[in-house]
Amino acid sequence: MNQVLIHCKPEYLSQIKELGLYYIHSQNDEIDVTVPDIDYDPNHHIVDPDEQLCYLYDIDYDQVNCMELV
């Protein structure tokens, strides 16, 4: 299964801890969260695949800088 690396704003750290997600502090002052990729659901009420993934992991998409497959 693929993993997704989600680069979050540093001020979102306490919420990431509350969610119990695996994270590291990156060298560029971001919080990097790694989660298993989830299949995109075209019938979901959220159309954007990145937003949908964040929604399913309860991550605030407004706190995300970028995302990438790893």
JSON list of C-alpha atoms in Angstrom, two decimals:
[
{"chain": "A", "resi": 1, "resn": "MET", "atom": "CA", "xyz": [0.00, 0.00, 0.00]},
{"chain": "A", "resi": 2, "resn": "ASN", "atom": "CA", "xyz": [1.28, 3.48, -0.84]},
{"chain": "A", "resi": 3, "resn": "GLN", "atom": "CA", "xyz": [1.97, 6.07, 1.81]},
{"chain": "A", "resi": 4, "resn": "VAL", "atom": "CA", "xyz": [1.18, 9.78, 1.60]},
{"chain": "A", "resi": 5, "resn": "LEU", "atom": "CA", "xyz": [3.41, 12.43, 3.13]},
{"chain": "A", "resi": 6, "resn": "ILE", "atom": "CA", "xyz": [1.38, 15.44, 4.25]},
{"chain": "A", "resi": 7, "resn": "HIS", "atom": "CA", "xyz": [3.36, 18.60, 4.96]},
{"chain": "A", "resi": 8, "resn": "CYS", "atom": "CA", "xyz": [1.46, 20.59, 7.60]},
{"chain": "A", "resi": 9, "resn": "LYS", "atom": "CA", "xyz": [1.95, 24.04, 9.06]},
{"chain": "A", "resi": 10, "resn": "PRO", "atom": "CA", "xyz": [3.95, 23.95, 12.32]},
{"chain": "A", "resi": 11, "resn": "GLU", "atom": "CA", "xyz": [1.14, 25.51, 14.36]},
{"chain": "A", "resi": 12, "resn": "TYR", "atom": "CA", "xyz": [-0.98, 22.41, 13.63]},
{"chain": "A", "resi": 13, "resn": "LEU", "atom": "CA", "xyz": [1.26, 20.15, 15.77]},
{"chain": "A", "resi": 14, "resn": "SER", "atom": "CA", "xyz": [-1.03, 19.89, 18.80]},
{"chain": "A", "resi": 15, "resn": "GLN", "atom": "CA", "xyz": [-3.95, 18.72, 16.65]},
{"chain": "A", "resi": 16, "resn": "ILE", "atom": "CA", "xyz": [-1.73, 16.14, 14.93]},
{"chain": "A", "resi": 17, "resn": "LYS", "atom": "CA", "xyz": [-0.73, 14.82, 18.35]},
{"chain": "A", "resi": 18, "resn": "GLU", "atom": "CA", "xyz": [-4.40, 14.64, 19.40]},
{"chain": "A", "resi": 19, "resn": "LEU", "atom": "CA", "xyz": [-5.19, 12.63, 16.26]},
{"chain": "A", "resi": 20, "resn": "GLY", "atom": "CA", "xyz": [-2.43, 10.17, 17.17]},
{"chain": "A", "resi": 21, "resn": "LEU", "atom": "CA", "xyz": [-0.86, 10.33, 13.71]},
{"chain": "A", "resi": 22, "resn": "TYR", "atom": "CA", "xyz": [2.80, 9.55, 13.01]},
{"chain": "A", "resi": 23, "resn": "TYR", "atom": "CA", "xyz": [4.75, 12.74, 12.36]},
{"chain": "A", "resi": 24, "resn": "ILE", "atom": "CA", "xyz": [8.24, 14.21, 12.27]},
{"chain": "A", "resi": 25, "resn": "HIS", "atom": "CA", "xyz": [9.56, 17.77, 12.31]},
{"chain": "A", "resi": 26, "resn": "SER", "atom": "CA", "xyz": [11.03, 18.54, 8.90]},
{"chain": "A", "resi": 27, "resn": "GLN", "atom": "CA", "xyz": [14.09, 20.66, 8.27]},
{"chain": "A", "resi": 28, "resn": "ASN", "atom": "CA", "xyz": [11.96, 23.42, 6.71]},
{"chain": "A", "resi": 29, "resn": "ASP", "atom": "CA", "xyz": [9.86, 23.95, 9.87]},
{"chain": "A", "resi": 30, "resn": "GLU", "atom": "CA", "xyz": [6.89, 21.84, 8.79]},
{"chain": "A", "resi": 31, "resn": "ILE", "atom": "CA", "xyz": [5.18, 18.93, 10.48]},
{"chain": "A", "resi": 32, "resn": "ASP", "atom": "CA", "xyz": [5.38, 15.93, 8.15]},
{"chain": "A", "resi": 33, "resn": "VAL", "atom": "CA", "xyz": [2.61, 13.39, 8.67]},
{"chain": "A", "resi": 34, "resn": "THR", "atom": "CA", "xyz": [2.75, 9.97, 6.99]},
{"chain": "A", "resi": 35, "resn": "VAL", "atom": "CA", "xyz": [-0.48, 8.04, 6.46]},
{"chain": "A", "resi": 36, "resn": "PRO", "atom": "CA", "xyz": [-1.51, 5.07, 4.31]},
{"chain": "A", "resi": 37, "resn": "ASP", "atom": "CA", "xyz": [-3.08, 6.14, 1.03]},
{"chain": "A", "resi": 38, "resn": "ILE", "atom": "CA", "xyz": [-6.80, 5.51, 0.68]},
{"chain": "A", "resi": 39, "resn": "ASP", "atom": "CA", "xyz": [-8.54, 4.80, -2.60]},
{"chain": "A", "resi": 40, "resn": "TYR", "atom": "CA", "xyz": [-10.26, 7.85, -4.04]},
{"chain": "A", "resi": 41, "resn": "ASP", "atom": "CA", "xyz": [-14.06, 7.66, -3.90]},
{"chain": "A", "resi": 42, "resn": "PRO", "atom": "CA", "xyz": [-15.59, 9.53, -6.87]},
{"chain": "A", "resi": 43, "resn": "ASN", "atom": "CA", "xyz": [-19.00, 9.38, -5.17]},
{"chain": "A", "resi": 44, "resn": "HIS", "atom": "CA", "xyz": [-17.80, 11.16, -2.01]},
{"chain": "A", "resi": 45, "resn": "HIS", "atom": "CA", "xyz": [-19.16, 14.65, -1.29]},
{"chain": "A", "resi": 46, "resn": "ILE", "atom": "CA", "xyz": [-15.57, 15.99, -1.41]},
{"chain": "A", "resi": 47, "resn": "VAL", "atom": "CA", "xyz": [-14.34, 15.89, -5.00]},
{"chain": "A", "resi": 48, "resn": "ASP", "atom": "CA", "xyz": [-10.66, 16.86, -4.62]},
{"chain": "A", "resi": 49, "resn": "PRO", "atom": "CA", "xyz": [-8.59, 13.72, -3.86]},
{"chain": "A", "resi": 50, "resn": "ASP", "atom": "CA", "xyz": [-6.20, 15.51, -1.47]},
{"chain": "A", "resi": 51, "resn": "GLU", "atom": "CA", "xyz": [-9.02, 17.16, 0.46]},
{"chain": "A", "resi": 52, "resn": "GLN", "atom": "CA", "xyz": [-10.87, 13.84, 0.60]},
{"chain": "A", "resi": 53, "resn": "LEU", "atom": "CA", "xyz": [-7.83, 12.06, 2.05]},
{"chain": "A", "resi": 54, "resn": "CYS", "atom": "CA", "xyz": [-7.40, 14.74, 4.71]},
{"chain": "A", "resi": 55, "resn": "TYR", "atom": "CA", "xyz": [-11.10, 14.60, 5.55]},
{"chain": "A", "resi": 56, "resn": "LEU", "atom": "CA", "xyz": [-10.94, 10.83, 6.04]},
{"chain": "A", "resi": 57, "resn": "TYR", "atom": "CA", "xyz": [-7.99, 11.22, 8.46]},
{"chain": "A", "resi": 58, "resn": "ASP", "atom": "CA", "xyz": [-9.67, 14.21, 10.18]},
{"chain": "A", "resi": 59, "resn": "ILE", "atom": "CA", "xyz": [-6.84, 16.56, 9.10]},
{"chain": "A", "resi": 60, "resn": "ASP", "atom": "CA", "xyz": [-7.76, 20.20, 8.52]},
{"chain": "A", "resi": 61, "resn": "TYR", "atom": "CA", "xyz": [-6.92, 20.74, 4.83]},
{"chain": "A", "resi": 62, "resn": "ASP", "atom": "CA", "xyz": [-6.39, 24.45, 5.48]},
{"chain": "A", "resi": 63, "resn": "GLN", "atom": "CA", "xyz": [-3.36, 23.49, 7.61]},
{"chain": "A", "resi": 64, "resn": "VAL", "atom": "CA", "xyz": [-1.72, 21.50, 4.78]},
{"chain": "A", "resi": 65, "resn": "ASN", "atom": "CA", "xyz": [1.09, 23.01, 2.72]},
{"chain": "A", "resi": 66, "resn": "CYS", "atom": "CA", "xyz": [1.38, 20.15, 0.23]},
{"chain": "A", "resi": 67, "resn": "MET", "atom": "CA", "xyz": [1.07, 16.38, -0.14]},
{"chain": "A", "resi": 68, "resn": "GLU", "atom": "CA", "xyz": [3.08, 13.72, -1.97]},
{"chain": "A", "resi": 69, "resn": "LEU", "atom": "CA", "xyz": [3.20, 9.96, -2.45]},
{"chain": "A", "resi": 70, "resn": "VAL", "atom": "CA", "xyz": [6.15, 8.23, -0.80]}
]
